[in-house]
CSV table of C-alpha atoms and ligand atoms in Angstrom, one decimal:
chain,number,residue,atom,x,y,z
P,30,MET,CA,27.5,5.1,-33.5
P,31,ARG,CA,29.3,2.7,-35.8
P,32,ALA,CA,31.9,3.9,-38.2
P,33,PHE,CA,30.8,4.4,-41.8
P,34,THR,CA,32.1,5.8,-45.1
P,35,TYR,CA,30.4,8.7,-46.9
P,36,GLU,CA,30.0,9.9,-50.4
P,37,ARG,CA,28.1,12.7,-52.1
P,38,ALA,CA,26.3,11.2,-55.1
P,39,SER,CA,26.8,13.2,-58.3
P,40,SER,CA,23.8,11.8,-60.3
P,41,VAL,CA,20.8,9.5,-59.8
P,42,GLU,CA,22.7,6.8,-61.8
P,43,ALA,CA,25.8,7.1,-59.5
P,44,ALA,CA,23.6,6.9,-56.4
P,45,ALA,CA,21.9,3.7,-57.8
P,46,LYS,CA,25.3,2.3,-58.7
P,47,ALA,CA,26.8,3.0,-55.3
P,48,ALA,CA,23.8,1.3,-53.6
P,49,ALA,CA,24.1,-1.7,-55.9
P,50,SER,CA,27.8,-2.1,-55.0
P,51,ASN,CA,27.2,-2.2,-51.2
P,52,ARG,CA,24.1,-3.9,-49.7
P,53,ASP,CA,24.8,-2.2,-46.3
P,54,ALA,CA,24.7,1.3,-47.8
P,55,LYS,CA,21.9,3.7,-47.1
P,56,PHE,CA,20.8,6.9,-48.8
P,57,ILE,CA,20.8,10.0,-46.6
P,58,ALA,CA,18.5,12.9,-47.3
P,59,GLY,CA,17.6,15.3,-44.4
P,60,GLY,CA,19.0,12.7,-41.9
P,61,THR,CA,16.3,13.6,-39.3
P,62,ASN,CA,15.3,10.0,-38.8
P,63,LEU,CA,18.3,8.0,-40.1
P,64,LEU,CA,20.9,9.8,-37.9
P,65,ASP,CA,18.8,9.2,-34.8
P,66,LEU,CA,18.6,5.5,-35.7
P,67,MET,CA,22.3,5.3,-36.4
P,68,LYS,CA,23.1,6.9,-33.0
P,69,LEU,CA,21.1,4.2,-31.3
P,70,GLU,CA,22.7,1.5,-33.6
P,71,ILE,CA,19.2,0.5,-34.7
P,72,GLU,CA,20.4,1.2,-38.3
P,73,THR,CA,24.1,0.4,-38.9
P,74,PRO,CA,24.9,1.3,-42.5
P,75,THR,CA,28.6,0.9,-43.4
P,76,HIS,CA,28.3,3.5,-46.1
P,77,LEU,CA,26.1,6.6,-46.6
P,78,ILE,CA,25.2,8.0,-50.0
P,79,ASP,CA,24.3,11.6,-49.6
P,80,VAL,CA,21.6,12.4,-52.2
P,81,ASN,CA,21.1,16.1,-51.3
P,82,GLY,CA,23.0,17.4,-54.3
P,83,LEU,CA,21.0,15.7,-57.0
P,84,GLY,CA,18.7,18.6,-58.0
P,85,LEU,CA,15.6,16.6,-57.1
P,86,ASP,CA,14.2,19.6,-55.2
P,87,ARG,CA,11.7,20.9,-57.7
P,88,ILE,CA,7.9,20.8,-58.0
P,89,GLU,CA,6.9,20.6,-61.7
P,90,LYS,CA,3.6,20.3,-63.6
P,91,THR,CA,3.0,17.0,-65.3
P,92,PRO,CA,1.4,16.7,-68.8
P,93,GLU,CA,-1.6,15.1,-67.2
P,94,GLY,CA,-2.3,18.2,-65.1
P,95,GLY,CA,-0.8,16.9,-61.8
P,96,LEU,CA,2.5,17.7,-60.1
P,97,ARG,CA,5.8,15.9,-59.8
P,98,ILE,CA,7.4,16.5,-56.4
P,99,GLY,CA,11.1,15.9,-56.4
P,100,ALA,CA,12.3,13.4,-53.7
P,101,LEU,CA,14.4,16.1,-52.1
P,102,VAL,CA,11.8,18.8,-51.8
P,103,ARG,CA,11.8,19.8,-48.1
P,104,ASN,CA,8.6,19.4,-46.2
P,105,THR,CA,8.5,23.1,-45.5
P,106,ASP,CA,8.8,24.0,-49.2
P,107,LEU,CA,6.2,21.4,-50.2
P,108,ALA,CA,3.7,22.7,-47.6
P,109,ALA,CA,4.2,26.3,-48.7
P,110,HIS,CA,4.1,25.8,-52.5
P,111,ASP,CA,1.4,27.8,-54.2
P,112,ALA,CA,0.0,25.0,-56.3
P,113,ILE,CA,0.0,22.6,-53.3
P,114,ARG,CA,-1.8,25.1,-51.1
P,115,LYS,CA,-4.4,25.8,-53.8
P,116,ASP,CA,-5.1,22.4,-55.2
P,117,TYR,CA,-3.8,19.8,-52.7
P,118,SER,CA,-4.3,21.7,-49.4
P,119,LEU,CA,-4.7,18.3,-47.6
P,120,LEU,CA,-1.0,17.8,-48.2
P,121,THR,CA,-0.1,21.2,-46.7
P,122,ARG,CA,-2.4,20.6,-43.7
P,123,ALA,CA,-0.9,17.1,-43.0
P,124,LEU,CA,2.7,18.4,-43.4
P,125,VAL,CA,2.3,21.3,-41.0
P,126,ALA,CA,0.7,19.0,-38.5
P,127,GLY,CA,3.9,17.0,-38.3
P,128,ALA,CA,7.2,17.4,-36.4
P,129,SER,CA,8.4,21.0,-35.9
P,130,GLY,CA,9.4,23.9,-38.1
P,131,GLN,CA,13.1,23.1,-37.8
P,132,LEU,CA,12.6,19.4,-38.7
P,133,ARG,CA,10.3,20.2,-41.6
P,134,ASN,CA,13.1,22.5,-43.0
P,135,LYS,CA,15.4,19.5,-43.3
P,136,ALA,CA,13.0,16.6,-43.8
P,137,THR,CA,12.4,15.5,-47.5
P,138,THR,CA,9.5,14.0,-49.4
P,139,ALA,CA,11.1,10.6,-49.8
P,140,GLY,CA,12.6,10.5,-46.3
P,141,ASN,CA,9.2,11.3,-44.8
P,142,LEU,CA,7.6,8.4,-46.7
P,143,LEU,CA,10.4,6.1,-45.5
P,144,GLN,CA,10.6,7.2,-41.8
P,145,ARG,CA,10.5,4.2,-39.4
P,146,THR,CA,7.9,3.4,-36.8
P,147,ARG,CA,7.8,5.1,-33.4
P,148,CYS,CA,7.0,1.9,-31.5
P,149,PRO,CA,8.9,2.4,-28.2
P,150,TYR,CA,10.3,-1.1,-28.2
P,151,PHE,CA,11.8,-0.6,-31.7
P,152,TYR,CA,13.8,2.3,-30.3
P,153,ASP,CA,15.1,0.3,-27.3
P,154,PRO,CA,17.9,-2.0,-28.4
P,155,ASN,CA,17.6,-4.0,-25.2
P,156,GLN,CA,14.1,-5.2,-26.0
P,157,PRO,CA,13.2,-8.0,-28.5
P,158,CYS,CA,11.7,-6.5,-31.7
P,159,ASN,CA,11.0,-8.4,-34.9
P,160,LYS,CA,11.2,-5.2,-36.9
P,161,ARG,CA,14.7,-4.3,-35.6
P,162,ARG,CA,16.0,-7.9,-35.3
P,163,PRO,CA,13.9,-10.4,-37.3
P,164,GLY,CA,12.9,-13.5,-35.3
P,165,SER,CA,13.7,-11.9,-31.9
P,166,GLY,CA,10.0,-11.5,-30.8
P,167,CYS,CA,7.6,-8.6,-30.3
P,168,SER,CA,7.9,-6.8,-27.0
P,169,ALA,CA,4.7,-4.9,-27.7
P,170,ILE,CA,2.6,-8.1,-27.5
P,171,GLY,CA,1.7,-8.2,-23.8
P,172,GLY,CA,3.5,-4.9,-23.4
P,173,ILE,CA,2.5,-1.2,-23.7
P,174,THR,CA,0.4,-0.8,-26.8
P,175,ARG,CA,-1.5,2.5,-26.3
P,176,GLN,CA,0.1,4.1,-29.4
P,177,LEU,CA,0.2,1.0,-31.6
P,178,ALA,CA,-1.9,-0.4,-34.4
P,179,VAL,CA,-5.4,-1.7,-34.3
P,180,VAL,CA,-5.9,-2.9,-37.9
P,181,GLY,CA,-3.7,-4.9,-40.3
P,182,THR,CA,-1.6,-6.2,-37.3
P,183,SER,CA,0.0,-9.6,-37.1
P,184,LYS,CA,1.2,-11.9,-34.4
P,185,ASP,CA,4.7,-10.6,-35.1
P,186,CYS,CA,4.2,-6.8,-35.1
P,187,LEU,CA,1.7,-4.1,-34.0
P,188,ALA,CA,3.6,-1.1,-35.2
P,189,THR,CA,2.1,2.0,-36.9
P,190,HIS,CA,3.5,4.1,-39.7
P,191,PRO,CA,4.1,7.5,-38.2
P,192,SER,CA,4.0,9.8,-41.3
P,193,ASP,CA,1.3,12.5,-41.5
P,194,MET,CA,2.3,13.3,-45.1
P,195,ALA,CA,1.8,9.6,-46.2
P,196,VAL,CA,-1.9,9.7,-45.1
P,197,ALA,CA,-2.5,12.7,-47.4
P,198,MET,CA,-0.6,11.1,-50.2
P,199,ARG,CA,-2.8,8.0,-49.9
P,200,VAL,CA,-6.0,10.1,-50.1
P,201,LEU,CA,-4.6,11.9,-53.2
P,202,ASP,CA,-3.6,8.6,-54.9
P,203,ALA,CA,0.0,9.6,-55.3
P,204,VAL,CA,2.5,7.5,-57.3
P,205,VAL,CA,6.1,7.0,-56.1
P,206,GLU,CA,8.7,7.1,-58.9
P,207,THR,CA,11.9,5.2,-58.4
P,208,VAL,CA,15.2,4.0,-60.0
P,209,ARG,CA,16.4,0.5,-59.1
P,210,SER,CA,20.0,-0.3,-58.5
P,211,ASP,CA,20.2,-1.8,-62.1
P,212,GLY,CA,19.3,1.6,-63.4
P,213,SER,CA,15.7,0.7,-64.5
P,214,SER,CA,12.8,2.9,-63.3
P,215,ARG,CA,9.3,2.2,-62.2
P,216,SER,CA,6.2,3.9,-60.8
P,217,ILE,CA,4.5,2.5,-57.6
P,218,PRO,CA,1.0,3.6,-56.7
P,219,ILE,CA,1.0,4.6,-53.0
P,220,ALA,CA,-1.8,2.1,-52.4
P,221,GLU,CA,0.8,-0.6,-53.2
P,222,PHE,CA,3.9,1.0,-51.7
P,223,TYR,CA,3.6,0.1,-48.0
P,224,ARG,CA,3.3,-3.5,-46.7
P,225,LEU,CA,1.5,-4.9,-43.7
P,226,PRO,CA,3.8,-6.5,-41.1
P,227,ALA,CA,2.6,-10.2,-41.6
P,228,ASP,CA,5.7,-12.3,-40.6
P,229,THR,CA,8.2,-9.9,-42.1
P,230,PRO,CA,7.7,-6.6,-40.2
P,231,HIS,CA,11.3,-5.5,-41.1
P,232,ILE,CA,10.2,-5.2,-44.8
P,233,GLU,CA,8.1,-2.1,-44.8
P,234,THR,CA,7.7,-1.2,-48.4
P,235,GLU,CA,7.8,-2.7,-51.9
P,236,LEU,CA,11.1,-1.0,-52.6
P,237,GLU,CA,13.9,-3.4,-53.5
P,238,ALA,CA,17.4,-3.2,-51.9
P,239,GLY,CA,19.1,-0.1,-53.1
P,240,GLU,CA,16.0,1.3,-55.0
P,241,PHE,CA,16.0,5.1,-55.0
P,242,ILE,CA,13.0,7.3,-54.9
P,243,THR,CA,13.3,10.1,-57.4
P,244,ALA,CA,9.9,11.8,-57.1
P,245,VAL,CA,6.3,11.5,-56.0
P,246,VAL,CA,3.6,12.3,-58.6
P,247,LEU,CA,0.2,13.7,-57.7
P,248,PRO,CA,-2.6,13.2,-60.2
P,249,ALA,CA,-4.6,16.1,-61.5
P,250,PRO,CA,-6.5,18.0,-58.7
P,251,ILE,CA,-9.8,16.4,-57.6
P,252,GLY,CA,-11.3,19.6,-56.0
P,253,GLY,CA,-13.5,19.2,-52.9
P,254,LYS,CA,-12.9,20.3,-49.3
P,255,HIS,CA,-9.5,19.2,-48.0
P,256,ILE,CA,-9.3,18.3,-44.3
P,257,TYR,CA,-6.6,16.9,-42.1
P,258,ARG,CA,-7.5,16.3,-38.4
P,259,LYS,CA,-4.8,14.9,-36.1
P,260,VAL,CA,-5.5,13.8,-32.5
P,261,ARG,CA,-2.5,13.5,-30.3
P,262,ASP,CA,-1.5,13.6,-26.6
P,263,ARG,CA,0.0,17.2,-27.0
P,264,ALA,CA,-1.2,20.0,-29.2
P,265,SER,CA,2.0,20.0,-31.2
P,266,TYR,CA,5.2,18.1,-31.8
P,267,ALA,CA,3.7,14.7,-31.2
P,268,PHE,CA,2.8,11.8,-33.4
P,269,ALA,CA,-0.8,10.9,-34.1
P,270,LEU,CA,-2.9,8.7,-31.9
P,271,VAL,CA,-5.4,8.9,-34.8
P,272,SER,CA,-5.4,11.2,-37.8
P,273,ILE,CA,-7.9,11.5,-40.6
P,274,GLY,CA,-7.1,12.8,-44.1
P,275,ALA,CA,-10.2,13.5,-46.2
P,276,VAL,CA,-11.3,15.2,-49.5
P,277,ILE,CA,-15.1,15.7,-49.5
P,278,GLN,CA,-17.0,16.9,-52.5
P,279,GLU,CA,-20.1,19.1,-52.3
P,280,ASP,CA,-22.4,16.1,-52.9
P,281,GLY,CA,-20.9,14.3,-49.9
P,282,ALA,CA,-18.9,11.8,-51.9
P,283,GLY,CA,-15.1,11.7,-51.2
P,284,ARG,CA,-12.1,9.8,-49.9
P,285,VAL,CA,-10.8,9.1,-46.4
P,286,ALA,CA,-7.6,7.7,-45.0
P,287,VAL,CA,-6.6,7.1,-41.4
P,288,GLY,CA,-3.2,7.5,-39.8
P,289,GLY,CA,-2.0,6.1,-36.4
P,290,VAL,CA,-4.0,2.9,-36.7
P,291,ALA,CA,-2.0,0.6,-39.0
P,292,HIS,CA,1.4,-0.3,-40.5
P,293,LYS,CA,0.5,2.0,-43.4
P,294,PRO,CA,-2.0,4.8,-44.1
P,295,TRP,CA,-5.3,3.0,-43.8
P,296,ARG,CA,-7.8,3.6,-46.7
P,297,MET,CA,-10.5,1.3,-48.0
P,298,GLU,CA,-12.4,2.3,-51.1
P,299,ALA,CA,-15.4,0.4,-49.7
P,300,ALA,CA,-15.3,2.9,-46.7
P,301,ASP,CA,-15.3,5.8,-49.1
P,302,MET,CA,-18.5,4.5,-50.6
P,303,GLU,CA,-20.1,4.8,-47.2
P,304,LEU,CA,-19.5,8.5,-46.8
P,305,ALA,CA,-23.1,9.5,-47.6
P,306,ASN,CA,-24.1,7.3,-44.7
P,307,GLY,CA,-22.1,9.2,-42.1
P,308,ALA,CA,-19.2,8.6,-39.7
P,309,HIS,CA,-20.6,5.4,-38.1
P,310,ALA,CA,-20.9,3.7,-41.4
P,311,VAL,CA,-17.4,4.8,-42.7
P,312,SER,CA,-15.6,3.9,-39.5
P,313,ALA,CA,-17.4,0.5,-39.3
P,314,ALA,CA,-16.1,-0.3,-42.8
P,315,LEU,CA,-12.6,1.0,-42.0
P,316,MET,CA,-12.3,-0.8,-38.7
P,317,ALA,CA,-14.2,-4.0,-39.6
P,318,ASP,CA,-11.2,-6.2,-39.2
P,319,ALA,CA,-9.7,-4.3,-36.2
P,320,ARG,CA,-8.0,-6.4,-33.5
P,321,PRO,CA,-7.2,-3.8,-30.8
P,322,THR,CA,-5.6,-4.6,-27.4
P,323,GLU,CA,-7.2,-3.5,-24.2
P,324,GLN,CA,-4.9,-0.5,-24.1
P,325,ASN,CA,-5.6,0.8,-27.6
P,326,ARG,CA,-9.3,-0.2,-28.0
P,327,PHE,CA,-10.1,3.5,-27.6
P,328,LYS,CA,-8.7,4.2,-31.1
P,329,ILE,CA,-11.8,2.6,-32.6
P,330,ASP,CA,-14.0,5.2,-31.0
P,331,LEU,CA,-11.5,7.9,-31.7
P,332,VAL,CA,-11.6,7.1,-35.4
P,333,ARG,CA,-15.4,7.3,-35.4
P,334,ARG,CA,-15.5,10.6,-33.5
P,335,THR,CA,-12.7,12.2,-35.5
P,336,LEU,CA,-14.5,11.2,-38.7
P,337,GLY,CA,-17.7,12.8,-37.3
P,338,ALA,CA,-15.8,16.0,-36.7
P,339,VAL,CA,-14.3,15.9,-40.2
P,340,LEU,CA,-17.7,15.4,-41.8
P,341,ASN,CA,-19.2,18.2,-39.8
P,342,GLN,CA,-16.3,20.4,-40.9
P,343,ALA,CA,-16.9,19.4,-44.5
P,344,ARG,CA,-20.5,20.5,-44.2
P,345,SER,CA,-19.8,23.8,-42.5
Q,29,LIG,C1,11.2,14.8,-32.8
Q,29,LIG,C2,10.6,14.4,-34.0
Q,29,LIG,C3,9.2,14.6,-34.2
Q,29,LIG,C4,8.6,14.2,-35.4
Q,29,LIG,N1,7.3,14.3,-35.6
Q,29,LIG,C5,6.7,13.9,-36.7
Q,29,LIG,C6,5.3,14.0,-36.9
Q,29,LIG,O1,4.6,14.5,-36.0
Q,29,LIG,N2,4.8,13.6,-38.1
Q,29,LIG,C7,5.5,13.1,-39.1
Q,29,LIG,O2,5.0,12.7,-40.1
Q,29,LIG,N3,6.9,13.0,-38.9
Q,29,LIG,C8,7.4,13.4,-37.8
Q,29,LIG,N4,8.8,13.3,-37.6
Q,29,LIG,C9,9.5,12.5,-38.6
Q,29,LIG,C10,10.1,13.4,-39.7
Q,29,LIG,O3,9.0,13.8,-40.5
Q,29,LIG,C11,11.0,12.5,-40.5
Q,29,LIG,O4,12.2,12.3,-39.7
Q,29,LIG,C12,11.5,13.1,-41.8
Q,29,LIG,O5,10.4,13.3,-42.7
Q,29,LIG,C13,12.5,12.1,-42.5
Q,29,LIG,O6,12.9,12.8,-43.7
Q,29,LIG,P1,14.5,12.9,-44.0
Q,29,LIG,O7,14.7,13.5,-45.3
Q,29,LIG,O8,15.2,13.6,-42.8
Q,29,LIG,O9,14.9,11.4,-44.0
Q,29,LIG,P2,16.3,10.7,-43.6
Q,29,LIG,O10,16.4,10.5,-42.2
Q,29,LIG,O11,17.4,11.2,-44.4
Q,29,LIG,O12,16.0,9.2,-44.3
Q,29,LIG,C14,14.9,8.4,-43.8
Q,29,LIG,C15,15.0,7.1,-44.6
Q,29,LIG,O13,14.7,7.3,-46.0
Q,29,LIG,C16,15.7,6.8,-46.8
Q,29,LIG,N5,15.8,7.7,-47.9
Q,29,LIG,C17,15.9,9.1,-47.9
Q,29,LIG,N6,15.7,9.6,-49.2
Q,29,LIG,C18,15.6,8.5,-50.0
Q,29,LIG,C19,15.4,8.4,-51.4
Q,29,LIG,N7,15.3,9.5,-52.2
Q,29,LIG,N8,15.2,7.1,-51.9
Q,29,LIG,C20,15.3,6.1,-51.1
Q,29,LIG,N9,15.5,6.1,-49.8
Q,29,LIG,C21,15.6,7.3,-49.2
Q,29,LIG,C22,17.0,6.8,-45.9
Q,29,LIG,O14,17.9,5.9,-46.4
Q,29,LIG,C23,16.4,6.4,-44.6
Q,29,LIG,O15,16.2,5.0,-44.5
Q,29,LIG,C24,9.4,13.6,-36.4
Q,29,LIG,C25,10.8,13.5,-36.3
Q,29,LIG,C26,11.4,13.8,-35.1
Q,29,LIG,C27,12.9,13.7,-34.9
Q,30,LIG,S1,5.3,-3.9,-32.5
Q,30,LIG,FE1,6.7,-4.2,-34.2
Q,30,LIG,S2,8.2,-2.5,-33.9
Q,30,LIG,FE2,7.1,-2.8,-32.0
Q,30,LIG,S3,8.2,-4.3,-30.8
Q,30,LIG,FE3,6.7,-5.4,-31.9
Q,30,LIG,S4,7.9,-6.0,-33.8
Q,30,LIG,FE4,9.0,-4.3,-32.9
């Protein structure tokens, strides 16, 4: 691990200012992803800004009837919160499907959204990887791709986004609230938050350098049946091969997003419109532009079958 300096930010403004004064600084929250990456020297910040003391660990009602989730709310606390379990149980289901109890006790809402890909080549500093070292090449192309993306890929990167929580946030149309390093604030709909890899796979979100997430806002509850189904190689403590987050209303209308298939949670409003026509129609719309490899072609079938199981569950 490379040497770094460390400070505890005393306010959001101080955190933003510290980030503005050093382009190689990183915020640290739970540290469950960042510290692993630092140990492997995949991330090499020269300065860490610890944001754990900023009081952003509350869940509050918004005037619009939704909830504002502080960036530092731990995954365990978010999953267990009464209002989340009652009105946004998709989020609870997605959270408890992720990582382990110990990790969820440390992991935060913002850190979860910003966790890096689990592409095995990204984690191997001896292999070329455009995401880790821009312009070095993509070892996954022609390599082992079973876990990797099938839609929204590019000639430069096939990585997936590994977060379960982000899939639920996409279904719920969450909004990410931030403060930029110049002190100005903005709200970014989750639909616009993540980028596809294109020819800049190292740029994963619309956040600017040093931009700090303060909260994630959920709109007013939408009712319906909330389902999160995760298919993986082991029953627990494994990332998704494919996951489906869905909210289905009594009349069969609803929303669906897929995890484990793209560089971001994969949702298409055109696919939502197909829900009344069944799993084949929805998955055909979602996977219309898929470009799988021989090793991960099975994910296309897996999306359709998992969707079928989700729609059966919704009807039961
Ligand atoms: C063994 C293992 C298994 C796992 N399994 C799963 C799984 O099945 N599903 C799943 O979804 N996840 C899984 N995870 C990932 C885990 O959920 C993430 O590591 C965790 O959510 C990251 O949160 P954190 O607070 O620890 O982030 P950190 O590691 O502290 O930070 C992550 C990134 O976010 C940035 N950051 C943090 N807070 C802010 C902020 N407020 N504003 C701007 N930037 C910020 C940091 O600078 C860093 O770049 C697993 C992790 C491990 C180690
Ligand atoms: S798929 Fe993306 S993360 Fe994986 S090796 Fe290629 S560039 Fe790196």
